[in-house]
Tab-separated table of C-alpha atoms and ligand atoms in Angstrom:
chain	number	residue	atom	x	y	z
A	1398	UNK	CA	60.749	98.607	136.288
A	1399	UNK	CA	63.129	96.677	138.564
A	1400	UNK	CA	61.981	96.059	142.110
A	1401	UNK	CA	64.336	95.933	145.091
A	1402	UNK	CA	63.765	94.597	148.589
A	1403	UNK	CA	65.685	96.198	151.442
A	1404	UNK	CA	65.523	93.776	154.356
A	1405	UNK	CA	66.737	94.542	157.870
A	1406	UNK	CA	67.342	92.119	160.694
A	1407	UNK	CA	67.403	92.154	164.490
A	1408	UNK	CA	67.866	95.298	166.550
A	1409	UNK	CA	67.961	97.570	163.500
A	1410	UNK	CA	64.512	98.871	164.538
A	1411	UNK	CA	66.398	100.557	167.407
A	1412	UNK	CA	68.713	102.581	165.154
A	1413	UNK	CA	68.949	106.171	166.318
A	1414	UNK	CA	69.235	105.226	169.991
A	1415	UNK	CA	71.171	101.949	169.698
A	1416	UNK	CA	74.929	102.434	170.273
A	1417	UNK	CA	75.008	105.760	168.402
A	1418	UNK	CA	78.821	105.798	168.653
A	1419	UNK	CA	78.813	102.712	166.397
A	1420	UNK	CA	75.669	103.135	164.281
A	1421	UNK	CA	75.038	106.885	164.304
A	1422	UNK	CA	71.853	108.784	165.145
A	1423	UNK	CA	69.912	108.037	161.963
A	1424	UNK	CA	66.730	106.015	162.581
A	1425	UNK	CA	65.482	103.136	160.462
A	1426	UNK	CA	62.584	105.380	159.420
A	1427	UNK	CA	65.140	107.967	158.164
A	1428	UNK	CA	66.934	105.215	156.227
A	1429	UNK	CA	63.627	104.038	154.755
A	1430	UNK	CA	62.865	107.573	153.566
A	1431	UNK	CA	66.401	107.899	152.103
A	1432	UNK	CA	65.963	104.592	150.263
A	1433	UNK	CA	62.495	105.582	148.970
A	1434	UNK	CA	63.814	108.947	147.684
A	1435	UNK	CA	66.794	107.247	146.039
A	1436	UNK	CA	64.625	104.587	144.416
A	1437	UNK	CA	62.299	107.301	143.051
A	1438	UNK	CA	65.307	109.134	141.614
A	1439	UNK	CA	66.490	105.933	139.916
A	1440	UNK	CA	62.978	105.035	138.745
A	1441	UNK	CA	62.726	101.692	140.532
A	1442	UNK	CA	60.272	100.103	142.942
A	1443	UNK	CA	61.381	99.481	146.498
A	1444	UNK	CA	60.054	97.533	149.467
A	1445	UNK	CA	61.551	98.096	152.907
A	1446	UNK	CA	61.138	95.621	155.752
A	1447	UNK	CA	62.532	94.760	159.185
A	1448	UNK	CA	62.167	91.801	161.512
A	1449	UNK	CA	63.834	90.657	164.716
A	1450	UNK	CA	62.988	87.019	163.888
A	1451	UNK	CA	65.201	84.713	161.847
A	1452	UNK	CA	62.256	82.695	160.485
A	1453	UNK	CA	60.424	85.827	159.340
A	1454	UNK	CA	63.577	87.012	157.559
A	1455	UNK	CA	63.852	83.624	155.838
A	1456	UNK	CA	60.176	83.697	154.788
A	1457	UNK	CA	60.599	87.248	153.486
A	1458	UNK	CA	63.598	86.115	151.418
A	1459	UNK	CA	61.517	83.199	150.047
A	1460	UNK	CA	58.640	85.539	149.164
A	1461	UNK	CA	61.014	87.855	147.290
A	1462	UNK	CA	61.414	85.264	144.547
A	1463	UNK	CA	59.179	86.299	141.677
A	1464	UNK	CA	58.375	89.632	143.351
A	1465	UNK	CA	61.725	91.433	143.547
A	1466	UNK	CA	64.791	91.463	141.299
A	1467	UNK	CA	67.418	91.864	144.023
A	1468	UNK	CA	67.692	92.024	147.812
A	1469	UNK	CA	69.749	94.351	149.969
A	1470	UNK	CA	70.158	92.562	153.264
A	1471	UNK	CA	71.407	93.853	156.583
A	1472	UNK	CA	70.867	90.719	158.639
A	1473	UNK	CA	72.397	92.232	161.791
A	1474	UNK	CA	73.931	89.634	164.093
A	1475	UNK	CA	72.330	86.764	162.103
A	1476	UNK	CA	75.014	87.534	159.517
A	1477	UNK	CA	77.538	85.884	161.790
A	1478	UNK	CA	75.470	82.891	162.914
A	1479	UNK	CA	72.776	81.932	160.437
A	1480	UNK	CA	73.417	79.065	158.062
A	1481	UNK	CA	69.629	79.054	157.503
A	1482	UNK	CA	69.691	82.589	156.044
A	1483	UNK	CA	72.664	81.641	153.849
A	1484	UNK	CA	70.664	78.614	152.601
A	1485	UNK	CA	67.606	80.815	151.956
A	1486	UNK	CA	69.710	83.172	149.832
A	1487	UNK	CA	71.135	80.237	147.846
A	1488	UNK	CA	67.599	78.821	147.445
A	1489	UNK	CA	65.925	81.847	145.889
A	1490	UNK	CA	68.679	82.467	143.323
A	1491	UNK	CA	68.291	86.234	143.544
A	1492	UNK	CA	71.224	88.657	143.666
A	1493	UNK	CA	71.702	89.673	147.309
A	1494	UNK	CA	73.935	92.460	148.534
A	1495	UNK	CA	75.159	92.088	152.111
A	1496	UNK	CA	75.086	95.389	153.934
A	1497	UNK	CA	76.359	96.655	157.289
A	1498	UNK	CA	76.353	100.172	158.638
A	1499	UNK	CA	79.551	99.569	160.574
A	1500	UNK	CA	82.836	98.207	159.272
A	1501	UNK	CA	82.442	94.739	160.759
A	1502	UNK	CA	86.071	93.900	159.923
A	1503	UNK	CA	87.324	96.694	162.165
A	1504	UNK	CA	85.261	95.352	165.101
A	1505	UNK	CA	85.293	92.216	167.276
A	1506	UNK	CA	86.643	89.057	165.699
A	1507	UNK	CA	83.250	87.260	165.839
A	1508	UNK	CA	81.897	89.887	163.401
A	1509	UNK	CA	84.556	89.021	160.802
A	1510	UNK	CA	82.742	85.760	160.032
A	1511	UNK	CA	79.741	85.955	157.703
A	1512	UNK	CA	77.824	82.910	156.508
A	1513	UNK	CA	75.774	85.165	154.239
A	1514	UNK	CA	78.801	86.370	152.295
A	1515	UNK	CA	79.151	82.917	150.774
A	1516	UNK	CA	75.784	83.374	149.058
A	1517	UNK	CA	75.922	87.108	148.321
A	1518	UNK	CA	76.908	89.041	145.238
A	1519	UNK	CA	78.995	91.503	147.250
A	1520	UNK	CA	79.308	93.374	150.507
A	1521	UNK	CA	79.028	97.032	151.478
A	1522	UNK	CA	80.057	97.910	155.022
A	1523	UNK	CA	81.409	100.808	157.022
A	1524	UNK	CA	79.635	103.683	155.266
A	1525	UNK	CA	76.816	104.123	157.786
A	1526	UNK	CA	73.350	104.909	156.454
A	1527	UNK	CA	74.876	105.985	153.132
A	1528	UNK	CA	75.639	102.306	152.534
A	1529	UNK	CA	71.945	101.728	151.756
A	1530	UNK	CA	71.922	104.062	148.752
A	1531	UNK	CA	75.311	102.682	147.650
A	1532	UNK	CA	73.784	99.210	147.806
A	1533	UNK	CA	70.753	100.304	145.760
A	1534	UNK	CA	73.114	101.611	143.058
A	1535	UNK	CA	75.227	98.438	143.207
A	1536	UNK	CA	72.099	96.285	142.791
A	1537	UNK	CA	70.847	98.382	139.874
A	1538	UNK	CA	74.241	98.303	138.187
A	1539	UNK	CA	74.220	94.509	138.511
A	1540	UNK	CA	70.718	94.406	136.970
A	1541	UNK	CA	71.880	96.607	134.076
A	1542	UNK	CA	69.662	99.492	135.213
A	1543	UNK	CA	72.395	102.132	135.488
A	1544	UNK	CA	70.201	104.977	134.380
B	2336	DQA	C1	75.449	95.304	161.642
B	2336	DQA	C2	76.733	94.644	162.160
B	2336	DQA	C3	76.423	93.386	162.952
B	2336	DQA	O1	77.631	92.801	163.439
B	2336	DQA	C4	75.547	93.719	164.148
B	2336	DQA	O2	75.218	92.551	164.849
B	2336	DQA	C5	74.329	94.484	163.757
B	2336	DQA	C6	74.460	95.566	162.777
B	2336	DQA	C7	75.719	96.660	160.950
B	2336	DQA	O3	74.840	97.147	160.257
B	2336	DQA	O4	76.802	97.250	161.129
B	2336	DQA	O5	73.250	94.291	164.297
B	2336	DQA	O6	74.850	94.442	160.685
């Protein structure tokens, strides 16, 4: 059974109350439950984690090697700044899907840059919380587990 890691970065713990005009009213707990239900439906294992700390995100990516088959990563603002997270993704040689709730390309120019993209399989952005289940399906399709 494939195992997926859904990893969330800084400020995503505040979803639900954080800029609801941009990110909606869905909480991270709601998204976790959506992901769990979707993983059950697809018959795959799923871990769901969040940290506000770059180093913890990097260590979680490292630990995914040998434990998970793919990572779905919403790195929040670290997407636009972190060469270290890009290097971590390259280092573990796991398929990683970059995810954003908002359409970062329709927002401020500094959000158009992503270091992570250079190391990721693909990007899903702009579909709100639904993007998480789309990303699970994209990861499973890549792994040949289309169901
Ligand atoms: C985000 C987009 C980032 O630019 C922002 O810093 C976030 C959330 C998104 O999910 O839309 O924290 O990754």
